[in-house]
PDB file of C-alpha atoms in Angstrom:
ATOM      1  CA  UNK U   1      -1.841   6.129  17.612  1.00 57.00           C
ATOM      2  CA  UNK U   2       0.138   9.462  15.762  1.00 67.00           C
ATOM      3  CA  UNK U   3       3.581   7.758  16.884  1.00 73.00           C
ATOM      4  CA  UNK U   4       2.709   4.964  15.016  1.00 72.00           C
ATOM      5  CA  UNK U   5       1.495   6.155  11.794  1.00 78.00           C
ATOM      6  CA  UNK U   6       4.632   8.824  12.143  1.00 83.00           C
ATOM      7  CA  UNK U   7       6.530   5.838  12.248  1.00 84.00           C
ATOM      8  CA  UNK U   8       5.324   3.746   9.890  1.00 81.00           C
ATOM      9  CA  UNK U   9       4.827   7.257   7.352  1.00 86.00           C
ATOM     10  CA  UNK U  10       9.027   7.731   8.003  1.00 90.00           C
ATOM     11  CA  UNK U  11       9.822   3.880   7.377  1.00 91.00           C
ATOM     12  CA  UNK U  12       7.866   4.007   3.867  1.00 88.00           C
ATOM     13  CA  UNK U  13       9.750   6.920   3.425  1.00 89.00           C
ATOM     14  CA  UNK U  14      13.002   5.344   4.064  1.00 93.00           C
ATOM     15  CA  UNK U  15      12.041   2.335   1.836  1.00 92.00           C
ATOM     16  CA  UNK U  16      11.622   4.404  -0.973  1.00 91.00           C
ATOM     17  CA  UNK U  17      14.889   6.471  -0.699  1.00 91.00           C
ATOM     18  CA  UNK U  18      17.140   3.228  -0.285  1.00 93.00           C
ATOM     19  CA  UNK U  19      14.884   2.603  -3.552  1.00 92.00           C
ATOM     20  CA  UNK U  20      16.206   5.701  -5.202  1.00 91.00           C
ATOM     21  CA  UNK U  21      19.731   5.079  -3.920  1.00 93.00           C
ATOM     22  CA  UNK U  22      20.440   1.705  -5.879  1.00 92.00           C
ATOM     23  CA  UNK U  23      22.390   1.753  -8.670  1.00 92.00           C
ATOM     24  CA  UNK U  24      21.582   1.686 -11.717  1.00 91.00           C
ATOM     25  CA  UNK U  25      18.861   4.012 -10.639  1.00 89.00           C
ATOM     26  CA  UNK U  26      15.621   2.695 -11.196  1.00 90.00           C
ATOM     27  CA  UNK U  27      12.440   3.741 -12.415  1.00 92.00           C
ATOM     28  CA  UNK U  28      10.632   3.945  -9.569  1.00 95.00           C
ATOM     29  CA  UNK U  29       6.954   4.401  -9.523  1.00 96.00           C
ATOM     30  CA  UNK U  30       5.215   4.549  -5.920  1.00 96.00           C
ATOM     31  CA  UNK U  31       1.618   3.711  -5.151  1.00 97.00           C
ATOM     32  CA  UNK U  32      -0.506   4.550  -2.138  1.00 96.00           C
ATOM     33  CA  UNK U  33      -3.573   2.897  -0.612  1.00 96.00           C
ATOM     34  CA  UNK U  34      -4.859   3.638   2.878  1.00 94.00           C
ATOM     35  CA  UNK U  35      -7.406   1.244   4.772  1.00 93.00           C
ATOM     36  CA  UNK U  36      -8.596   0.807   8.483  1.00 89.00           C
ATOM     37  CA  UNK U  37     -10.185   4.537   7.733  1.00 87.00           C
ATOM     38  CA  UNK U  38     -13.555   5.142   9.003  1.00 87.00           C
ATOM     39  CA  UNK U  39     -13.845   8.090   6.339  1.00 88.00           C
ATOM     40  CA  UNK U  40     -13.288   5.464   3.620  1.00 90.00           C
ATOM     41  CA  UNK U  41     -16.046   3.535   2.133  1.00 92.00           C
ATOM     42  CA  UNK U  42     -17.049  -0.122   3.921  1.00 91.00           C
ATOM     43  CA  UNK U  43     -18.278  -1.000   0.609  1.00 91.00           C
ATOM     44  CA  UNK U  44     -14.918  -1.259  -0.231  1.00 92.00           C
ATOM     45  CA  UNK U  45     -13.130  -2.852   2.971  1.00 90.00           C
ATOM     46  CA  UNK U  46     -12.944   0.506   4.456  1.00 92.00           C
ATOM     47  CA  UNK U  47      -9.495   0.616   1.330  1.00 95.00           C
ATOM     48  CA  UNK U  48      -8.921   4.034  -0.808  1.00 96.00           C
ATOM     49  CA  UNK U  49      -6.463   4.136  -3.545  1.00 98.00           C
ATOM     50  CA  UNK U  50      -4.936   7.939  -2.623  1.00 96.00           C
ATOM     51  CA  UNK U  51      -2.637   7.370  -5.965  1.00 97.00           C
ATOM     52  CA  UNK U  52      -2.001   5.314  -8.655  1.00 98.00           C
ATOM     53  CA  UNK U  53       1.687   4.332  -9.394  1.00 98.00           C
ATOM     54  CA  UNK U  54       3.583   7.377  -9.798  1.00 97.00           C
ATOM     55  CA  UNK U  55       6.766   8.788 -10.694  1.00 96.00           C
ATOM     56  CA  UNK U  56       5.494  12.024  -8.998  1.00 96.00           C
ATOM     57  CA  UNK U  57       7.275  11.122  -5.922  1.00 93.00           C
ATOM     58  CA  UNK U  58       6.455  14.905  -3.933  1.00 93.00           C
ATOM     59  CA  UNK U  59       2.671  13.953  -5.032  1.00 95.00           C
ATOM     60  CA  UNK U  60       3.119  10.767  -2.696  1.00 94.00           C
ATOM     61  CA  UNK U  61       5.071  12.425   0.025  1.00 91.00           C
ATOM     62  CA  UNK U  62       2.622  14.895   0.419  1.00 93.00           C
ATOM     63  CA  UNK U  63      -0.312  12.460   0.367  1.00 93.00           C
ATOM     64  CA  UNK U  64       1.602  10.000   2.813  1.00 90.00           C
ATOM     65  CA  UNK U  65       2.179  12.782   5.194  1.00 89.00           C
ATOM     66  CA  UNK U  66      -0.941  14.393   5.067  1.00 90.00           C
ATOM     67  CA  UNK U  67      -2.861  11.563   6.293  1.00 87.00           C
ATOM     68  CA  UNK U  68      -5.000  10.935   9.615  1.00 82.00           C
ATOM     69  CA  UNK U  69      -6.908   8.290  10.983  1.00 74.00           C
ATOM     70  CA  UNK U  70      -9.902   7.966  13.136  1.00 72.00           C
ATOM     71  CA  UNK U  71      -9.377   4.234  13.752  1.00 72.00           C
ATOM     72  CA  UNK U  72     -11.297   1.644  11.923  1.00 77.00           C
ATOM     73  CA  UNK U  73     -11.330  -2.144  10.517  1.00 83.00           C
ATOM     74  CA  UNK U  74      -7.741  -3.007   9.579  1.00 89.00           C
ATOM     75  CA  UNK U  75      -8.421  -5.494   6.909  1.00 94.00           C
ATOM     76  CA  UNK U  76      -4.920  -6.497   5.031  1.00 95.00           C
ATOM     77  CA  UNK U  77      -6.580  -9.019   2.528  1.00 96.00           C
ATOM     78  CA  UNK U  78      -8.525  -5.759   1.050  1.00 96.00           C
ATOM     79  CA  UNK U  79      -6.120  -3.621   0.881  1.00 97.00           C
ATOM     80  CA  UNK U  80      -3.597  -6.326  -0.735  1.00 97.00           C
ATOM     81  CA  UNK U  81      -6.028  -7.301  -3.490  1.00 97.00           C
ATOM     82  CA  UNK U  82      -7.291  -4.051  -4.016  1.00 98.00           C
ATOM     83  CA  UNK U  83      -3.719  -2.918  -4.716  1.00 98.00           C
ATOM     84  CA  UNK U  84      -2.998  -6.168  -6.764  1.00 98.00           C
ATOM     85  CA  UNK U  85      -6.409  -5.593  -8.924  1.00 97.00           C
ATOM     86  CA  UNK U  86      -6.940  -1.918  -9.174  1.00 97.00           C
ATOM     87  CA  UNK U  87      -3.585  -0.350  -9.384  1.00 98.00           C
ATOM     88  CA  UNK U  88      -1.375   0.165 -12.837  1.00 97.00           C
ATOM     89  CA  UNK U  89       1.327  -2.577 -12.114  1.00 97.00           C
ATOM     90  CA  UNK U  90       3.613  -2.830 -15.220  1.00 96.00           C
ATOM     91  CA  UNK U  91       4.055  -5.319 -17.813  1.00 92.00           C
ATOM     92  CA  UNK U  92       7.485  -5.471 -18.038  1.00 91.00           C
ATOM     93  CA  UNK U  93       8.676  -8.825 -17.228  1.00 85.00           C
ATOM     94  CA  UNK U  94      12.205  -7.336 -15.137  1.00 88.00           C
ATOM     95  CA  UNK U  95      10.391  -4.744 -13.319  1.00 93.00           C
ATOM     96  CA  UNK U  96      10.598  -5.579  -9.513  1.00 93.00           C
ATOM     97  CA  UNK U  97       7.213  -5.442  -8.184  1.00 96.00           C
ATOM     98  CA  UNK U  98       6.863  -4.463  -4.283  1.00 95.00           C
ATOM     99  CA  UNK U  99       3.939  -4.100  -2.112  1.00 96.00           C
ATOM    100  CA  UNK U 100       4.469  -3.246   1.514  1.00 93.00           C
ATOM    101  CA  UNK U 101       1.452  -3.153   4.277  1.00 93.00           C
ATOM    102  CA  UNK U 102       2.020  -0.854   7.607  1.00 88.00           C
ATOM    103  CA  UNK U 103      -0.695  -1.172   9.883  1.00 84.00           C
ATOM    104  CA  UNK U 104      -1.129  -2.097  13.781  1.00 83.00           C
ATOM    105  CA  UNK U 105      -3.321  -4.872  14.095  1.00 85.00           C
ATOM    106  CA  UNK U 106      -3.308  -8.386  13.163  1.00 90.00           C
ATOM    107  CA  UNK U 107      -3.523  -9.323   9.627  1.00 93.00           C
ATOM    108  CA  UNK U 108      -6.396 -12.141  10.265  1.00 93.00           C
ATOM    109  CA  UNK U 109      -9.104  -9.650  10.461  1.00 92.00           C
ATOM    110  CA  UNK U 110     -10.986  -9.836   7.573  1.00 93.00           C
ATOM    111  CA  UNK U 111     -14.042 -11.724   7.930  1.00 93.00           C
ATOM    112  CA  UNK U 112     -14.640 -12.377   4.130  1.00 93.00           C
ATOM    113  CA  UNK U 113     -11.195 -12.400   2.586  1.00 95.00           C
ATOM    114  CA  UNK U 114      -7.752 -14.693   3.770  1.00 97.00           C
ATOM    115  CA  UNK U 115      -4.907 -12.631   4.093  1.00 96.00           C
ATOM    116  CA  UNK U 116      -3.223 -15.643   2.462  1.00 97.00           C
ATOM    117  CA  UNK U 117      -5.388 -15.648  -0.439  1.00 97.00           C
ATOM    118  CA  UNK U 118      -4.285 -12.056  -1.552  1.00 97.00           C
ATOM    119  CA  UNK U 119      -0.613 -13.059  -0.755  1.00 97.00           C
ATOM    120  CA  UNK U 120      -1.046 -15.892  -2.877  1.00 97.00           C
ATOM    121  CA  UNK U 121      -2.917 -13.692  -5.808  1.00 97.00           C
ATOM    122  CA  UNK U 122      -0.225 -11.282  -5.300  1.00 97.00           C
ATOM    123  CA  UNK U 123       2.579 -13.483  -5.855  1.00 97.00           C
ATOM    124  CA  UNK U 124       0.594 -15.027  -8.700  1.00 96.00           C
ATOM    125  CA  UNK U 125       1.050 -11.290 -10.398  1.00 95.00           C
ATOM    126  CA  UNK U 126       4.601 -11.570  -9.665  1.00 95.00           C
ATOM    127  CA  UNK U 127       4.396  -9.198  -6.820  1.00 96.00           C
ATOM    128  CA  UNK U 128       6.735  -9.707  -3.762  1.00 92.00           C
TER     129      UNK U 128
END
């Protein structure tokens, strides 16, 4: 299980740096959200926002890195909506809005929520 959230922690990473390598140089704020974490709370799909968008982008590295896991309910449809409907997503109608999911197990899961219904909700928000 550690060589997979290493590599999923080092292909975020790389995401983000080809991110900060396009020109013009964007404004880039990052977000993070972990789920599938028996320490977080089932009330909420087992989903904790660890940081709201920020430009802070050590903040996130440190948070990204930092993390463990002690195994848990995988549910993507929670963690998708959760980001869609709790996080600060900008306004701005050219803004490119990402949201990427790393996790091990299927994306069906989630006995209460489609994982298509949060794609479709985030897509609605003009998130890709």
């Amino acid at each position: 299980m550690r060589s997979l959230i290493d590599a999923a922690r080092l292909s975020l990473w790389d995401v983000v740096n080809e991110l900060l390598m396009a020109e013009p140089q964007p404004l880039l704020r990052v977000a993070l959200l972990t789920y599938g974490n028996t320490a977080n709370d089932p009330k909420l799909g087992w989903v904790r926002v660890e940081t709201d968008f920020t430009e802070n982008l050590d903040l996130v590295s440190e948070r990204l890195f930092a993390l463990t896991t002690a195994g848990g309910q995988e549910y993507v449809a929670r963690v998708l909506q959760t980001a869609v409907e709790e996080l600060s997503w900008t306004d701005s109608y050219d803004a490119l809005k990402l949201a990427f999911v790393a996790g091990n197990e299927k994306a069906d899961q989630d006995p209460k929520l489609d994982f298509r219904d949060s794609g479709r909700l985030a897509v609605d928000e003009g998130i890709s």
